[in-house]
Coordinates of C-alpha atoms and ligand atoms in Angstrom, one line a residue:
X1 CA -1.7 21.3 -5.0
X2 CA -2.2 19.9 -8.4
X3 CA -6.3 19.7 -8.8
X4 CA -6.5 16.2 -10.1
X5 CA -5.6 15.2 -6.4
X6 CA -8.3 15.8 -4.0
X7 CA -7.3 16.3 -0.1
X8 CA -9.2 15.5 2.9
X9 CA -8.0 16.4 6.4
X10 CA -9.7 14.7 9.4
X11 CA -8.9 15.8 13.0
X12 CA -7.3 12.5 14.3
X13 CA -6.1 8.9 13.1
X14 CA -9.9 7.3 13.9
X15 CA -11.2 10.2 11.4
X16 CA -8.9 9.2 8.9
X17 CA -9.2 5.9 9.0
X18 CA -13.4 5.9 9.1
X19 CA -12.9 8.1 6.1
X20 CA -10.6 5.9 4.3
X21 CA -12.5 3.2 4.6
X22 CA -16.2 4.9 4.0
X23 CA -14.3 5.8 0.7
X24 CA -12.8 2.5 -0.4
X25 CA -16.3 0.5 0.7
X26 CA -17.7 2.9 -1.8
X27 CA -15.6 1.7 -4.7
X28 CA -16.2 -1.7 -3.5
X29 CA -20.0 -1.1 -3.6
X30 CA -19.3 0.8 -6.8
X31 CA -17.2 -2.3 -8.5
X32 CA -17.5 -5.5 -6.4
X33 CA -15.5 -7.3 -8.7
X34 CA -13.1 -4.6 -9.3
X35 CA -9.1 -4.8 -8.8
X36 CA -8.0 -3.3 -5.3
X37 CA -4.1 -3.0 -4.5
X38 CA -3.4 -3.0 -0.5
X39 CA -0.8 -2.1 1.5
X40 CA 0.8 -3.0 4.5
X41 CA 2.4 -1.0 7.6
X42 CA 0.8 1.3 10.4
X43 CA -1.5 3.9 8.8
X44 CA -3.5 1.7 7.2
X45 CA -4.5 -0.3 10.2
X46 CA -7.3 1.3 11.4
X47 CA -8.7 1.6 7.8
X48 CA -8.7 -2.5 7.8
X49 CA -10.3 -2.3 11.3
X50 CA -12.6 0.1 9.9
X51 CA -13.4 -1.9 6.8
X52 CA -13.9 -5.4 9.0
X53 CA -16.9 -3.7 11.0
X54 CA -18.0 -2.3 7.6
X55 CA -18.2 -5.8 6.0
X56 CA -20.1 -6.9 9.4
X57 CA -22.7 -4.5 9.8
X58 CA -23.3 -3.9 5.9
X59 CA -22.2 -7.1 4.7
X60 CA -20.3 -5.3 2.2
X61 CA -18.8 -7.6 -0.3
X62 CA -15.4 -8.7 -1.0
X63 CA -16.2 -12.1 -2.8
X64 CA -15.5 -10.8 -5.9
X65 CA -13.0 -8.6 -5.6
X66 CA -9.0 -9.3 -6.9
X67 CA -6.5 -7.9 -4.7
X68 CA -2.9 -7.4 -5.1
X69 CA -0.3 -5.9 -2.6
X70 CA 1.9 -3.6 -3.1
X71 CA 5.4 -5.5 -1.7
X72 CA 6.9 -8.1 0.2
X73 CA 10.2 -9.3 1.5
X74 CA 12.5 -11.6 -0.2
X75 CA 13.1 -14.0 1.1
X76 CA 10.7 -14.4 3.9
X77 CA 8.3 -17.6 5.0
X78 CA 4.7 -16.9 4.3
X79 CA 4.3 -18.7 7.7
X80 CA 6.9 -15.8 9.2
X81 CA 5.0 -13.6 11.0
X82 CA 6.7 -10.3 9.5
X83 CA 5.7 -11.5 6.4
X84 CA 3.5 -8.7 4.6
X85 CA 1.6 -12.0 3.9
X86 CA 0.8 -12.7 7.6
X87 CA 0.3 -9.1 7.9
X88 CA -2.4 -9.1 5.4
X89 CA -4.6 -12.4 7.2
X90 CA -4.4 -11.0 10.6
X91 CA -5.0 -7.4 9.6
X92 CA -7.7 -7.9 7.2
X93 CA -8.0 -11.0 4.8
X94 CA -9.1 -13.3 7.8
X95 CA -12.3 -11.1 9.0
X96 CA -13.7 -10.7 5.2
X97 CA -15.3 -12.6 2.7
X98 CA -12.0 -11.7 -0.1
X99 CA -12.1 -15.1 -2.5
X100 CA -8.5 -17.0 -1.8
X101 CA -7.6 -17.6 -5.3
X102 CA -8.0 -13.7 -5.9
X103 CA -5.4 -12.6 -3.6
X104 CA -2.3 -11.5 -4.9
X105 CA 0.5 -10.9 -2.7
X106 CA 4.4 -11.1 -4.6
X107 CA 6.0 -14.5 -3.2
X108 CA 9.0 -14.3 -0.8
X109 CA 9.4 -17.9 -1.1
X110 CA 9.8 -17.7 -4.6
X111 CA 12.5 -20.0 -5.8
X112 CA 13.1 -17.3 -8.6
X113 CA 12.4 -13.7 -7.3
X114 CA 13.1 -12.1 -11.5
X115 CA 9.7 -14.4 -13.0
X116 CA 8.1 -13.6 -9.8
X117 CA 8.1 -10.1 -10.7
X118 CA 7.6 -10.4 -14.1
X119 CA 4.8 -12.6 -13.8
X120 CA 3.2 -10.3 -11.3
X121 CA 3.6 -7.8 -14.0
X122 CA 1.5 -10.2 -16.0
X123 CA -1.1 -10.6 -13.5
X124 CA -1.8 -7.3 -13.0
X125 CA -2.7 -6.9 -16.3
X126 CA -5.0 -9.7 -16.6
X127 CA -7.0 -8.9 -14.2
X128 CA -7.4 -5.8 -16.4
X129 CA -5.5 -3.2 -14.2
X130 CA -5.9 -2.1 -10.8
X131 CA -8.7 0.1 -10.1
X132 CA -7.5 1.7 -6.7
X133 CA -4.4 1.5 -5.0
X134 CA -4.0 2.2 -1.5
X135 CA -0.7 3.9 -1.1
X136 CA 1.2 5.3 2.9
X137 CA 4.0 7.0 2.4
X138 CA 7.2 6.4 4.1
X139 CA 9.5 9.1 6.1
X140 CA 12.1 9.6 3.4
X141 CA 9.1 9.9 0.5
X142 CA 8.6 6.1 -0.2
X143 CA 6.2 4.5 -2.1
X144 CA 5.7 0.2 -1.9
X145 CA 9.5 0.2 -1.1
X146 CA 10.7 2.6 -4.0
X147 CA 13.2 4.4 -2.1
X148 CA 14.2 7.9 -3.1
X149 CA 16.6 7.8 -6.1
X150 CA 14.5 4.8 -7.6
X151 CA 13.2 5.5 -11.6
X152 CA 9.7 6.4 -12.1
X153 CA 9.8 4.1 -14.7
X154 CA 10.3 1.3 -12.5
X155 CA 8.0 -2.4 -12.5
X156 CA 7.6 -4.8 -10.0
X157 CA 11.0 -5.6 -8.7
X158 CA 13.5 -7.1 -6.4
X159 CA 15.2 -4.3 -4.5
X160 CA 18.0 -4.3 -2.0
X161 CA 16.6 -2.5 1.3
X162 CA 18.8 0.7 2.0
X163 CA 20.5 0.4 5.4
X164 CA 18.0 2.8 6.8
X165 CA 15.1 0.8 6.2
X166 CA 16.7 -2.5 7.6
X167 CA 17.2 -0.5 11.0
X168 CA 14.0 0.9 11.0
X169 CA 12.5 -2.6 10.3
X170 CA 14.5 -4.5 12.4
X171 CA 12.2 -3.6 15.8
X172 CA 9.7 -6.2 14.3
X173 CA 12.3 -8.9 14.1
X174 CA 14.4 -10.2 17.1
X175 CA 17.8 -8.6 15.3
X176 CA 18.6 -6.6 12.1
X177 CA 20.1 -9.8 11.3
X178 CA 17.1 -11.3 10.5
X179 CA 15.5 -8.9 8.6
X180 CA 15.8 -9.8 5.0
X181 CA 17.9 -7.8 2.9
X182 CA 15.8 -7.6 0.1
X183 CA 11.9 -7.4 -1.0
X184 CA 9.9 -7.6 -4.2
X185 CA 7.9 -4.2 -4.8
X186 CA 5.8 -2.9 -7.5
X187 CA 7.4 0.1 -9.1
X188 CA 6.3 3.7 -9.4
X189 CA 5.3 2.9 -12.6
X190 CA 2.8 -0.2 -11.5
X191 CA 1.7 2.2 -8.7
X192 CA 0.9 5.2 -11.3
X193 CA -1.0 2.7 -13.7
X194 CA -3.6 2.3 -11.0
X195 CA -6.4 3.7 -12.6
X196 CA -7.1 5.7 -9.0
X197 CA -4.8 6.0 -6.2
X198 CA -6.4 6.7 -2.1
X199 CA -3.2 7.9 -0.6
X200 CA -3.5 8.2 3.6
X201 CA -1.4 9.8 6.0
X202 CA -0.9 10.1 9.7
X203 CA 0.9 11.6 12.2
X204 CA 3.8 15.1 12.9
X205 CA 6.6 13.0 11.9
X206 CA 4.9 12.7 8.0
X207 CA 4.1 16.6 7.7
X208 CA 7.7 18.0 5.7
X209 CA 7.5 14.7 3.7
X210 CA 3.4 14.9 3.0
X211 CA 4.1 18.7 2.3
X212 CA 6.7 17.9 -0.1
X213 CA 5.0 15.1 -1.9
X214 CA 2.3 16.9 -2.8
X215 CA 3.3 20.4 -3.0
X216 CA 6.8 20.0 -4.0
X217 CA 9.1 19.6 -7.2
X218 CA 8.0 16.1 -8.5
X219 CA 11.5 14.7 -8.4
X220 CA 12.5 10.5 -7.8
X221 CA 14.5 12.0 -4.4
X222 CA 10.5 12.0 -3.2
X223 CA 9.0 8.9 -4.9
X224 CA 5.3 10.4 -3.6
X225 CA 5.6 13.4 -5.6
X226 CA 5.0 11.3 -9.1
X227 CA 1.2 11.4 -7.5
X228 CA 1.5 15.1 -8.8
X229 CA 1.1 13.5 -12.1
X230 CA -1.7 10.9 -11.5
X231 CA -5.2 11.8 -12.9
X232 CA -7.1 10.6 -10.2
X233 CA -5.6 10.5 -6.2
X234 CA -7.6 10.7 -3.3
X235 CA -5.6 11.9 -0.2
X236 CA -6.8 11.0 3.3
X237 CA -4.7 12.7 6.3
X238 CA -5.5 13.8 9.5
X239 CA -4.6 17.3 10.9
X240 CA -1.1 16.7 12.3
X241 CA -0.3 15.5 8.7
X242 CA -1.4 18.0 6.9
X243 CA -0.4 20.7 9.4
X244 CA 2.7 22.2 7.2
X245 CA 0.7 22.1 3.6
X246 CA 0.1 26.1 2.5
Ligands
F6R1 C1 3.6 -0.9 2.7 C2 4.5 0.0 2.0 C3 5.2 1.2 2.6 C4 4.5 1.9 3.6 C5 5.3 3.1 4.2 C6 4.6 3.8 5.3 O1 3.1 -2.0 2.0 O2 4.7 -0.3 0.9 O3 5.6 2.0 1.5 O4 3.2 2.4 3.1 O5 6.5 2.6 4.6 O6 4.5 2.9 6.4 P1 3.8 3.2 7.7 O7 2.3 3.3 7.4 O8 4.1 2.1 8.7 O9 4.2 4.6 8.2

């Protein structure tokens, strides 16, 4: 493992998660008006749970913190509740103190999806880069929804889902008709300008792909293994995860 990355492995998915989050609320605490990226889908759920009864108990401090998220689909209604929008309220933005105005998350209502990006782009970078990221990693190597194949030298984006991923995301909608074809994503090379990345990971079915991504030939057919080349990644996992690393 390259020694810029730094690996903890918890026994279970409530370890993991009460690490995560011990770890982020210490950035937080660290830089309360920092910029934090978030992201959506299973693993890091019980790192938002987590964080909620840390902002209870120890009033930590979101009101000054900027977020921005790593993707959404295009087009969805914010109102839609598989939007990565409505994800982010329920899961987390609702139960903490995070300002409004500074959340970021890219538009799927946007009437143009290209400026969307582009002005993401922008937005990023005025809020003086993003200090950690919080990154899960998808099955086939994923990272946001760079699918294998993708350039590392890839911005915030409109990408076409790969059949794959409209199957597998079609058991949160009533029919794969309805899942939207496309989404807006930051790029591998957003994600790598984080100035820190906390990468967690959960679960058998991630082992061959967590193996690979970190201990692997960095290669686009496994987006994750570009972390190889970060300067600063923290990795969460639990045992079952990291049960094929050598
Ligand atoms: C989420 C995202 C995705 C997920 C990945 C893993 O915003 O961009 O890359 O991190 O698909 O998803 P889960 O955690 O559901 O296994």
């Amino acid at each position: 493992m390259h020694p810029n990355m730094l690996l903890y492995v918890e026994n279970d998915y409530g370890a993991l998660s009460k690490k995560a989050a011990n770890l982020f609320a210490d950035r937080i605490r660290e830089k309360p008006a920092g910029v934090y990226g978030f992201a959506t889908g299973s693993t890091p759920l019980g790192m938002y749970r987590e964080l909620i009864k840390i902002h209870n108990a120890d009033f930590l401090d979101f009101s000054k913190a900027v977020t921005f998220n790593l993707d959404e689909y295009f087009p969805i209604k914010r109102a839609d509740n598989q939007s990565y929008y409505h994800f982010m309220n329920e899961n987390l933005f609702n139960h903490i103190n995070v300002t409004r105005g500074n959340v970021h998350i890219p538009d799927g209502e946007a009437s143009d999806a290209e400026s969307e990006c582009r002005m993401y782009e922008i937005k990023i970078q005025q809020a003086g880069g993003i200090d950690c990221q919080i990154l899960g990693v998808g099955a086939n190597g994923h990272i946001g929804f760079n699918e294998p194949g993708e350039s590392f030298g890839a911005d915030t984006r409109v990408i076409n889902l790969t059949e794959m991923s409209i199957q597998s995301n079609s058991r949160f909608f009533n029919s794969p008709a309805d899942v939207p074809r496309q989404a807006i994503t930051m790029g591998v090379r957003t994600i790598m300008m984080s100035r820190s990345i906390l990468l967690i990971c959960s679960g058998k079915a991630k082992a061959a792909i967590f193996r690979d991504a970190l201990c692997g030939p960095i290669t686009p057919l496994v987006p994750a293994s570009v972390l190889q080349l970060h300067p600063d990644v923290c990795i969460v996992a639990d045992k079952e995860a990291a049960s094929l690393l050598p």
